[in-house]
């Protein structure tokens, strides 16, 4: 069972690499087999359909982007003020930028969501739950910023990360400085 | 000559449709021929290489996203205050959202820029020139917002448009209202 689960993870990681490198059209079970260096048919055994493969891949992206428990504990120990919110957002930017493939694969899935209704339904579940979770987190922690601000931060952070992972209009400005300006100005 | 130019435009439009529907990997000269309903080989006659096709496509995206002259004249007639800047940004959002294919193709190219250095070089020229143009426009018009704010607006508007064209975390909030909040808060 543990073995199965580590093989699933390995295949989902290979799928992330394929998606980032080749786009959604390049993501096939066979391409994942090749990327993972496993016998043809292995990915199909673990993920029976394209929908299952995408769902496994989305779950794995979530794991790879998740905050480390010790970072989360350290953030939770701060008083819930604007400075703490800034530290939260800088940590989000750090996680989104540290591994290009994961975040580029995520953007690929967002575009694929516009093309394929079944991907749209999967991404809607994940994005809407994530947004609701962010709003609930801020409220429970007493952090500044409600649903309105959190939506604005999502937009600005997505655009910033897309800029920094692809072609930047302003590469000289440090990401931490951009995030500080956003917190300064977008929080009421 | 006029005929050639209209055929080029028609093929570039077909390339936009293919790119939005199939992603960068699906964009081939033959796929553009099929999409445009022209004999095989036609796109290759007009755009000799993939680089030429991408350059034609990027130029055509620029034309299709450009403001209408009468809108631009009307905006330029306003006093250059925060309200005018809001009208400018709402017009940008309107243009980016009115034709899904054009803007989705643009996002595809941004991701492709992260994968292929030659696409990266093309997109860098266009994005950096566009950003410099925006900063110069604001300065010449006396509009509020310098390079720092314009970069922030680029990030936030890109994220907002990506959200609205794919899967939205907050579909109930009107885009014009989001843009108004951004202008309220991001301008110093």
Short mmCIF file of C-alpha atoms in Angstrom, two decimals:
data_model
loop_
_atom_site.label_atom_id
_atom_site.label_comp_id
_atom_site.label_asym_id
_atom_site.label_seq_id
_atom_site.Cartn_x
_atom_site.Cartn_y
_atom_site.Cartn_z
CA UNK A 1 0.00 0.00 0.00
CA UNK A 2 2.84 2.39 0.92
CA UNK A 3 4.63 1.23 -2.20
CA UNK A 4 1.57 1.92 -4.33
CA UNK A 5 1.21 5.33 -2.84
CA UNK A 6 4.83 6.28 -3.51
CA UNK A 7 4.54 5.07 -7.11
CA UNK A 8 1.37 7.16 -7.55
CA UNK A 9 3.22 10.19 -6.24
CA UNK A 10 6.15 9.54 -8.57
CA UNK A 11 3.79 9.30 -11.55
CA UNK A 12 1.91 12.44 -10.55
CA UNK A 13 5.25 14.27 -10.30
CA UNK A 14 6.17 13.05 -13.78
CA UNK A 15 2.77 14.29 -15.03
CA UNK A 16 3.54 17.74 -13.58
CA UNK A 17 6.85 17.80 -15.46
CA UNK A 18 5.17 16.76 -18.72
CA UNK A 19 2.40 19.32 -18.34
CA UNK A 20 4.85 22.15 -17.64
CA UNK A 21 7.11 21.17 -20.54
CA UNK A 22 4.56 20.20 -23.17
CA UNK A 23 1.26 21.80 -22.24
CA UNK A 24 -2.05 20.05 -21.77
CA UNK A 25 -2.03 18.52 -25.26
CA UNK A 26 1.25 16.78 -24.50
CA UNK A 27 -0.08 15.21 -21.33
CA UNK A 28 -0.83 11.56 -22.14
CA UNK A 29 -0.47 8.41 -20.09
CA UNK A 30 2.37 7.30 -22.39
CA UNK A 31 4.22 10.60 -22.03
CA UNK A 32 4.03 10.20 -18.24
CA UNK A 33 5.36 6.63 -18.52
CA UNK A 34 8.31 7.92 -20.57
CA UNK A 35 8.96 10.84 -18.22
CA UNK A 36 8.89 8.57 -15.17
CA UNK A 37 11.02 5.90 -16.90
CA UNK A 38 8.49 3.15 -16.18
CA UNK A 39 7.12 0.44 -18.49
CA UNK A 40 4.42 1.54 -20.93
CA UNK A 41 1.02 1.06 -19.33
CA UNK A 42 2.13 1.80 -15.77
CA UNK A 43 0.45 5.20 -15.58
CA UNK A 44 -2.77 3.70 -16.97
CA UNK A 45 -2.70 1.13 -14.19
CA UNK A 46 -2.54 3.81 -11.52
CA UNK A 47 -4.76 6.40 -13.21
CA UNK A 48 -7.39 4.65 -15.30
CA UNK A 49 -8.63 7.68 -17.24
CA UNK A 50 -7.46 11.13 -18.21
CA UNK A 51 -9.83 12.50 -15.55
CA UNK A 52 -8.16 10.30 -12.91
CA UNK A 53 -4.71 11.41 -14.06
CA UNK A 54 -5.70 15.09 -13.88
CA UNK A 55 -7.23 14.64 -10.46
CA UNK A 56 -4.09 12.92 -9.17
CA UNK A 57 -1.97 15.66 -10.70
CA UNK A 58 -4.04 18.46 -9.14
CA UNK A 59 -3.85 16.76 -5.74
CA UNK A 60 -0.08 16.47 -6.05
CA UNK A 61 0.28 20.13 -7.05
CA UNK A 62 -1.63 20.99 -3.89
CA UNK A 63 0.80 18.93 -1.80
CA UNK A 64 3.86 20.47 -3.44
CA UNK A 65 2.57 24.02 -3.00
CA UNK A 66 1.39 23.52 0.58
CA UNK A 67 3.15 25.42 3.37
CA UNK A 68 5.64 23.48 5.48
CA UNK A 69 4.13 22.73 8.93
CA UNK A 70 6.93 24.61 10.72
CA UNK A 71 6.38 27.72 8.58
CA UNK A 72 2.65 27.55 9.23
CA UNK A 73 3.25 27.16 12.98
CA UNK A 74 5.62 30.13 12.98
CA UNK A 75 3.12 32.29 11.06
CA UNK A 76 0.30 31.23 13.36
CA UNK A 77 2.37 32.31 16.39
CA UNK A 78 2.53 35.93 15.15
CA UNK A 79 0.00 38.52 16.28
CA UNK A 80 -2.55 38.70 13.43
CA UNK A 81 -1.65 42.15 12.11
CA UNK A 82 -0.72 43.62 8.75
CA UNK A 83 2.91 42.58 9.20
CA UNK A 84 1.80 39.01 9.75
CA UNK A 85 -0.39 39.12 6.66
CA UNK A 86 2.63 40.35 4.69
CA UNK A 87 4.68 37.41 5.96
CA UNK A 88 1.89 35.05 4.91
CA UNK A 89 1.79 36.52 1.41
CA UNK A 90 5.56 36.51 1.00
CA UNK A 91 5.53 32.85 1.94
CA UNK A 92 2.85 32.17 -0.68
CA UNK A 93 4.96 33.96 -3.32
CA UNK A 94 8.03 31.97 -2.25
CA UNK A 95 6.18 28.68 -2.60
CA UNK A 96 4.70 29.61 -5.98
CA UNK A 97 8.08 30.67 -7.36
CA UNK A 98 10.41 28.05 -5.93
CA UNK A 99 9.46 25.27 -8.34
CA UNK A 100 8.65 26.55 -11.83
CA UNK A 101 7.22 23.28 -13.10
CA UNK A 102 4.56 23.01 -10.43
CA UNK A 103 3.26 26.53 -10.90
CA UNK A 104 3.52 26.46 -14.70
CA UNK A 105 1.57 23.18 -14.67
CA UNK A 106 -1.03 24.93 -12.52
CA UNK A 107 -1.38 27.76 -15.08
CA UNK A 108 -1.67 25.14 -17.84
CA UNK A 109 -4.55 23.55 -15.96
CA UNK A 110 -6.27 26.89 -15.59
CA UNK A 111 -6.15 27.41 -19.36
CA UNK A 112 -7.25 23.82 -19.95
CA UNK A 113 -10.21 24.55 -17.67
CA UNK A 114 -11.40 27.09 -20.23
CA UNK A 115 -11.30 24.46 -22.98
CA UNK A 116 -12.59 21.26 -21.39
CA UNK A 117 -15.70 21.32 -19.19
CA UNK A 118 -14.53 18.32 -17.11
CA UNK A 119 -11.26 20.12 -16.30
CA UNK A 120 -13.27 23.26 -15.61
CA UNK A 121 -15.41 21.37 -13.09
CA UNK A 122 -12.32 19.94 -11.32
CA UNK A 123 -10.55 23.29 -11.21
CA UNK A 124 -13.67 25.07 -10.03
CA UNK A 125 -13.97 22.69 -7.07
CA UNK A 126 -10.33 23.24 -6.13
CA UNK A 127 -10.18 27.00 -6.70
CA UNK A 128 -13.47 27.80 -4.99
CA UNK A 129 -12.60 25.58 -2.00
CA UNK A 130 -9.15 27.21 -1.80
CA UNK A 131 -10.63 30.69 -1.85
CA UNK A 132 -13.20 29.81 0.83
CA UNK A 133 -10.39 28.26 2.89
CA UNK A 134 -8.32 31.45 2.63
CA UNK A 135 -11.24 33.59 3.75
CA UNK A 136 -11.97 31.24 6.67
CA UNK A 137 -8.29 31.17 7.66
CA UNK A 138 -8.08 34.97 7.84
CA UNK A 139 -11.28 35.17 9.83
CA UNK A 140 -10.31 32.45 12.31
CA UNK A 141 -6.85 33.98 12.80
CA UNK A 142 -8.21 37.53 13.07
CA UNK A 143 -5.99 38.61 10.18
CA UNK A 144 -6.92 41.76 8.24
CA UNK A 145 -8.59 41.31 4.84
CA UNK A 146 -11.97 39.75 4.03
CA UNK A 147 -13.27 38.03 0.91
CA UNK A 148 -13.02 41.19 -1.16
CA UNK A 149 -9.34 41.78 -0.38
CA UNK A 150 -8.44 38.12 -0.65
CA UNK A 151 -9.87 38.01 -4.18
CA UNK A 152 -7.76 41.08 -5.07
CA UNK A 153 -4.64 39.44 -3.63
CA UNK A 154 -5.36 36.29 -5.64
CA UNK A 155 -5.52 38.30 -8.87
CA UNK A 156 -2.41 40.35 -8.14
CA UNK A 157 -0.34 37.40 -6.92
CA UNK A 158 -1.36 35.25 -9.92
CA UNK A 159 -0.33 38.02 -12.30
CA UNK A 160 2.92 38.64 -10.43
CA UNK A 161 3.85 34.97 -10.41
CA UNK A 162 2.96 34.55 -14.10
CA UNK A 163 5.16 37.57 -14.84
CA UNK A 164 8.10 36.25 -12.87
CA UNK A 165 7.92 32.68 -14.19
CA UNK A 166 7.60 33.67 -17.83
CA UNK A 167 8.69 37.07 -19.14
CA UNK A 168 8.82 39.92 -16.64
CA UNK A 169 7.94 43.53 -17.35
CA UNK A 170 9.82 44.62 -14.22
CA UNK A 171 12.44 42.02 -13.30
CA UNK A 172 14.55 44.49 -11.30
CA UNK A 173 11.98 44.90 -8.55
CA UNK A 174 12.24 42.29 -5.84
CA UNK A 175 9.15 40.12 -5.41
CA UNK A 176 9.14 40.75 -1.66
CA UNK A 177 8.97 44.49 -2.36
CA UNK A 178 6.07 44.08 -4.76
CA UNK A 179 4.22 41.99 -2.18
CA UNK A 180 4.88 44.63 0.49
CA UNK A 181 3.41 47.36 -1.73
CA UNK A 182 0.37 45.19 -2.45
CA UNK A 183 -0.25 44.61 1.26
CA UNK A 184 0.28 48.30 2.03
CA UNK A 185 -2.24 49.36 -0.53
CA UNK A 186 -4.80 46.60 -0.96
CA UNK A 187 -5.58 46.10 2.71
CA UNK A 188 -8.11 48.70 3.85
CA UNK B 1 -0.99 43.56 -52.08
CA UNK B 2 -4.24 44.38 -50.27
CA UNK B 3 -5.35 40.85 -51.05
CA UNK B 4 -2.14 39.41 -49.61
CA UNK B 5 -2.51 41.49 -46.52
CA UNK B 6 -6.10 40.40 -45.94
CA UNK B 7 -5.13 36.76 -46.42
CA UNK B 8 -2.31 37.18 -43.90
CA UNK B 9 -4.78 38.63 -41.42
CA UNK B 10 -7.21 35.78 -42.03
CA UNK B 11 -4.46 33.23 -41.40
CA UNK B 12 -3.26 35.02 -38.27
CA UNK B 13 -6.85 35.01 -36.97
CA UNK B 14 -7.08 31.29 -37.66
CA UNK B 15 -3.79 30.81 -35.78
CA UNK B 16 -5.28 32.63 -32.77
CA UNK B 17 -8.27 30.29 -32.82
CA UNK B 18 -6.03 27.22 -33.02
CA UNK B 19 -3.78 28.44 -30.22
CA UNK B 20 -6.73 29.18 -27.92
CA UNK B 21 -8.39 25.85 -28.66
CA UNK B 22 -5.39 23.53 -28.78
CA UNK B 23 -2.54 25.23 -26.96
CA UNK B 24 0.92 25.93 -28.30
CA UNK B 25 1.61 22.30 -29.14
CA UNK B 26 -1.42 22.21 -31.42
CA UNK B 27 -0.29 25.27 -33.36
CA UNK B 28 1.13 24.02 -36.66
CA UNK B 29 0.99 25.45 -40.16
CA UNK B 30 -1.27 22.58 -41.19
CA UNK B 31 -3.67 23.15 -38.29
CA UNK B 32 -3.94 26.81 -39.33
CA UNK B 33 -4.63 25.77 -42.95
CA UNK B 34 -7.43 23.51 -41.72
CA UNK B 35 -8.87 26.14 -39.38
CA UNK B 36 -8.85 28.77 -42.15
CA UNK B 37 -10.26 26.31 -44.70
CA UNK B 38 -7.44 26.98 -47.18
CA UNK B 39 -5.36 24.51 -49.22
CA UNK B 40 -2.56 22.75 -47.35
CA UNK B 41 0.62 24.77 -47.65
CA UNK B 42 -1.07 28.19 -47.72
CA UNK B 43 0.01 29.19 -44.21
CA UNK B 44 3.58 28.11 -44.99
CA UNK B 45 3.56 30.41 -48.02
CA UNK B 46 2.63 33.40 -45.91
CA UNK B 47 4.59 32.52 -42.77
CA UNK B 48 7.74 30.61 -43.75
CA UNK B 49 8.71 29.41 -40.28
CA UNK B 50 7.15 28.84 -36.90
CA UNK B 51 8.89 32.03 -35.73
CA UNK B 52 7.26 33.99 -38.58
CA UNK B 53 3.86 32.49 -37.74
CA UNK B 54 4.22 33.40 -34.06
CA UNK B 55 5.32 36.92 -34.92
CA UNK B 56 2.35 37.39 -37.25
CA UNK B 57 0.05 36.01 -34.59
CA UNK B 58 1.40 38.29 -31.87
CA UNK B 59 1.02 41.30 -34.16
CA UNK B 60 -2.57 40.34 -34.90
CA UNK B 61 -3.36 39.89 -31.19
CA UNK B 62 -2.06 43.43 -30.69
CA UNK B 63 -4.41 44.74 -33.39
CA UNK B 64 -7.41 42.89 -32.00
CA UNK B 65 -6.77 44.09 -28.43
CA UNK B 66 -6.03 47.71 -29.44
CA UNK B 67 -8.44 50.43 -28.32
CA UNK B 68 -10.86 51.79 -30.92
CA UNK B 69 -9.74 55.27 -32.08
CA UNK B 70 -13.00 56.88 -30.92
CA UNK B 71 -12.66 55.36 -27.45
CA UNK B 72 -9.08 56.57 -27.24
CA UNK B 73 -10.10 60.07 -28.36
CA UNK B 74 -12.88 60.16 -25.79
CA UNK B 75 -10.52 59.05 -23.01
CA UNK B 76 -7.91 61.58 -24.07
CA UNK B 77 -10.50 64.36 -23.86
CA UNK B 78 -11.06 63.70 -20.13
CA UNK B 79 -9.16 65.62 -17.47
CA UNK B 80 -6.32 63.29 -16.44
CA UNK B 81 -7.55 62.42 -12.97
CA UNK B 82 -8.23 59.21 -11.05
CA UNK B 83 -11.68 58.90 -12.62
CA UNK B 84 -10.11 59.04 -16.05
CA UNK B 85 -7.58 56.41 -15.09
CA UNK B 86 -10.45 54.20 -13.93
CA UNK B 87 -12.17 54.64 -17.31
CA UNK B 88 -8.92 53.67 -19.03
CA UNK B 89 -8.58 50.52 -16.96
CA UNK B 90 -12.22 49.53 -17.39
CA UNK B 91 -11.74 49.87 -21.13
CA UNK B 92 -8.66 47.62 -20.96
CA UNK B 93 -10.64 45.00 -19.02
CA UNK B 94 -13.48 45.25 -21.56
CA UNK B 95 -11.10 44.65 -24.45
CA UNK B 96 -9.34 41.75 -22.74
CA UNK B 97 -12.63 40.04 -21.90
CA UNK B 98 -14.68 40.64 -25.03
CA UNK B 99 -12.99 38.00 -27.18
CA UNK B 100 -11.92 34.95 -25.20
CA UNK B 101 -9.83 33.40 -27.95
CA UNK B 102 -7.55 36.39 -28.35
CA UNK B 103 -6.78 36.69 -24.66
CA UNK B 104 -6.50 32.94 -24.06
CA UNK B 105 -4.07 32.76 -27.01
CA UNK B 106 -2.10 35.55 -25.35
CA UNK B 107 -1.87 33.56 -22.08
CA UNK B 108 -0.80 30.50 -24.09
CA UNK B 109 2.02 32.53 -25.60
CA UNK B 110 3.12 33.69 -22.18
CA UNK B 111 3.42 30.10 -21.00
CA UNK B 112 5.15 29.12 -24.25
CA UNK B 113 7.63 31.94 -23.55
CA UNK B 114 8.73 30.04 -20.44
CA UNK B 115 9.41 26.93 -22.53
CA UNK B 116 10.98 28.17 -25.76
CA UNK B 117 13.70 30.82 -25.69
CA UNK B 118 12.77 32.19 -29.14
CA UNK B 119 9.18 32.73 -27.97
CA UNK B 120 10.55 34.22 -24.77
CA UNK B 121 12.58 36.73 -26.78
CA UNK B 122 9.58 37.73 -28.92
CA UNK B 123 7.28 38.08 -25.91
CA UNK B 124 9.90 40.01 -23.97
CA UNK B 125 10.16 42.58 -26.79
CA UNK B 126 6.39 42.99 -26.92
CA UNK B 127 5.73 43.00 -23.16
CA UNK B 128 8.59 45.33 -22.26
CA UNK B 129 7.68 47.74 -25.08
CA UNK B 130 4.03 47.64 -24.00
CA UNK B 131 4.93 48.39 -20.39
CA UNK B 132 7.22 51.28 -21.40
CA UNK B 133 4.43 52.58 -23.66
CA UNK B 134 1.95 52.51 -20.79
CA UNK B 135 4.31 54.41 -18.50
CA UNK B 136 5.01 57.00 -21.23
CA UNK B 137 1.28 57.37 -21.98
CA UNK B 138 0.44 58.11 -18.34
CA UNK B 139 3.28 60.58 -18.07
CA UNK B 140 2.43 62.41 -21.30
CA UNK B 141 -1.26 62.58 -20.37
CA UNK B 142 -0.55 63.66 -16.80
CA UNK B 143 -2.49 60.65 -15.48
CA UNK B 144 -1.81 59.41 -11.93
CA UNK B 145 0.35 56.29 -11.54
CA UNK B 146 4.00 55.79 -12.47
CA UNK B 147 5.96 52.67 -13.41
CA UNK B 148 5.51 51.12 -9.97
CA UNK B 149 1.72 51.40 -10.02
CA UNK B 150 1.45 50.40 -13.66
CA UNK B 151 3.34 47.17 -12.94
CA UNK B 152 0.91 46.46 -10.06
CA UNK B 153 -2.07 47.10 -12.35
CA UNK B 154 -0.59 44.75 -14.95
CA UNK B 155 -0.32 41.96 -12.38
CA UNK B 156 -3.79 42.50 -10.93
CA UNK B 157 -5.50 42.88 -14.31
CA UNK B 158 -3.78 39.78 -15.72
CA UNK B 159 -4.90 37.76 -12.72
CA UNK B 160 -8.43 39.15 -12.89
CA UNK B 161 -8.77 38.43 -16.61
CA UNK B 162 -7.33 34.92 -16.21
CA UNK B 163 -9.86 34.33 -13.43
CA UNK B 164 -12.80 35.57 -15.47
CA UNK B 165 -11.87 33.75 -18.70
CA UNK B 166 -11.23 30.41 -17.02
CA UNK B 167 -12.69 29.50 -13.61
CA UNK B 168 -13.58 32.36 -11.31
CA UNK B 169 -13.20 32.39 -7.54
CA UNK B 170 -15.63 35.32 -7.30
CA UNK B 171 -17.90 35.39 -10.35
CA UNK B 172 -20.64 37.38 -8.60
CA UNK B 173 -18.55 40.55 -8.33
CA UNK B 174 -18.75 42.73 -11.42
CA UNK B 175 -15.44 43.28 -13.19
CA UNK B 176 -16.03 47.04 -13.26
CA UNK B 177 -16.37 47.00 -9.46
CA UNK B 178 -13.15 45.04 -9.04
CA UNK B 179 -11.33 47.52 -11.30
CA UNK B 180 -12.76 50.44 -9.30
CA UNK B 181 -11.46 48.94 -6.05
CA UNK B 182 -8.04 48.38 -7.61
CA UNK B 183 -7.83 52.00 -8.78
CA UNK B 184 -9.05 53.27 -5.39
CA UNK B 185 -6.40 51.33 -3.54
CA UNK B 186 -3.41 50.89 -5.82
CA UNK B 187 -3.05 54.51 -6.89
CA UNK B 188 -1.15 56.42 -4.22
#
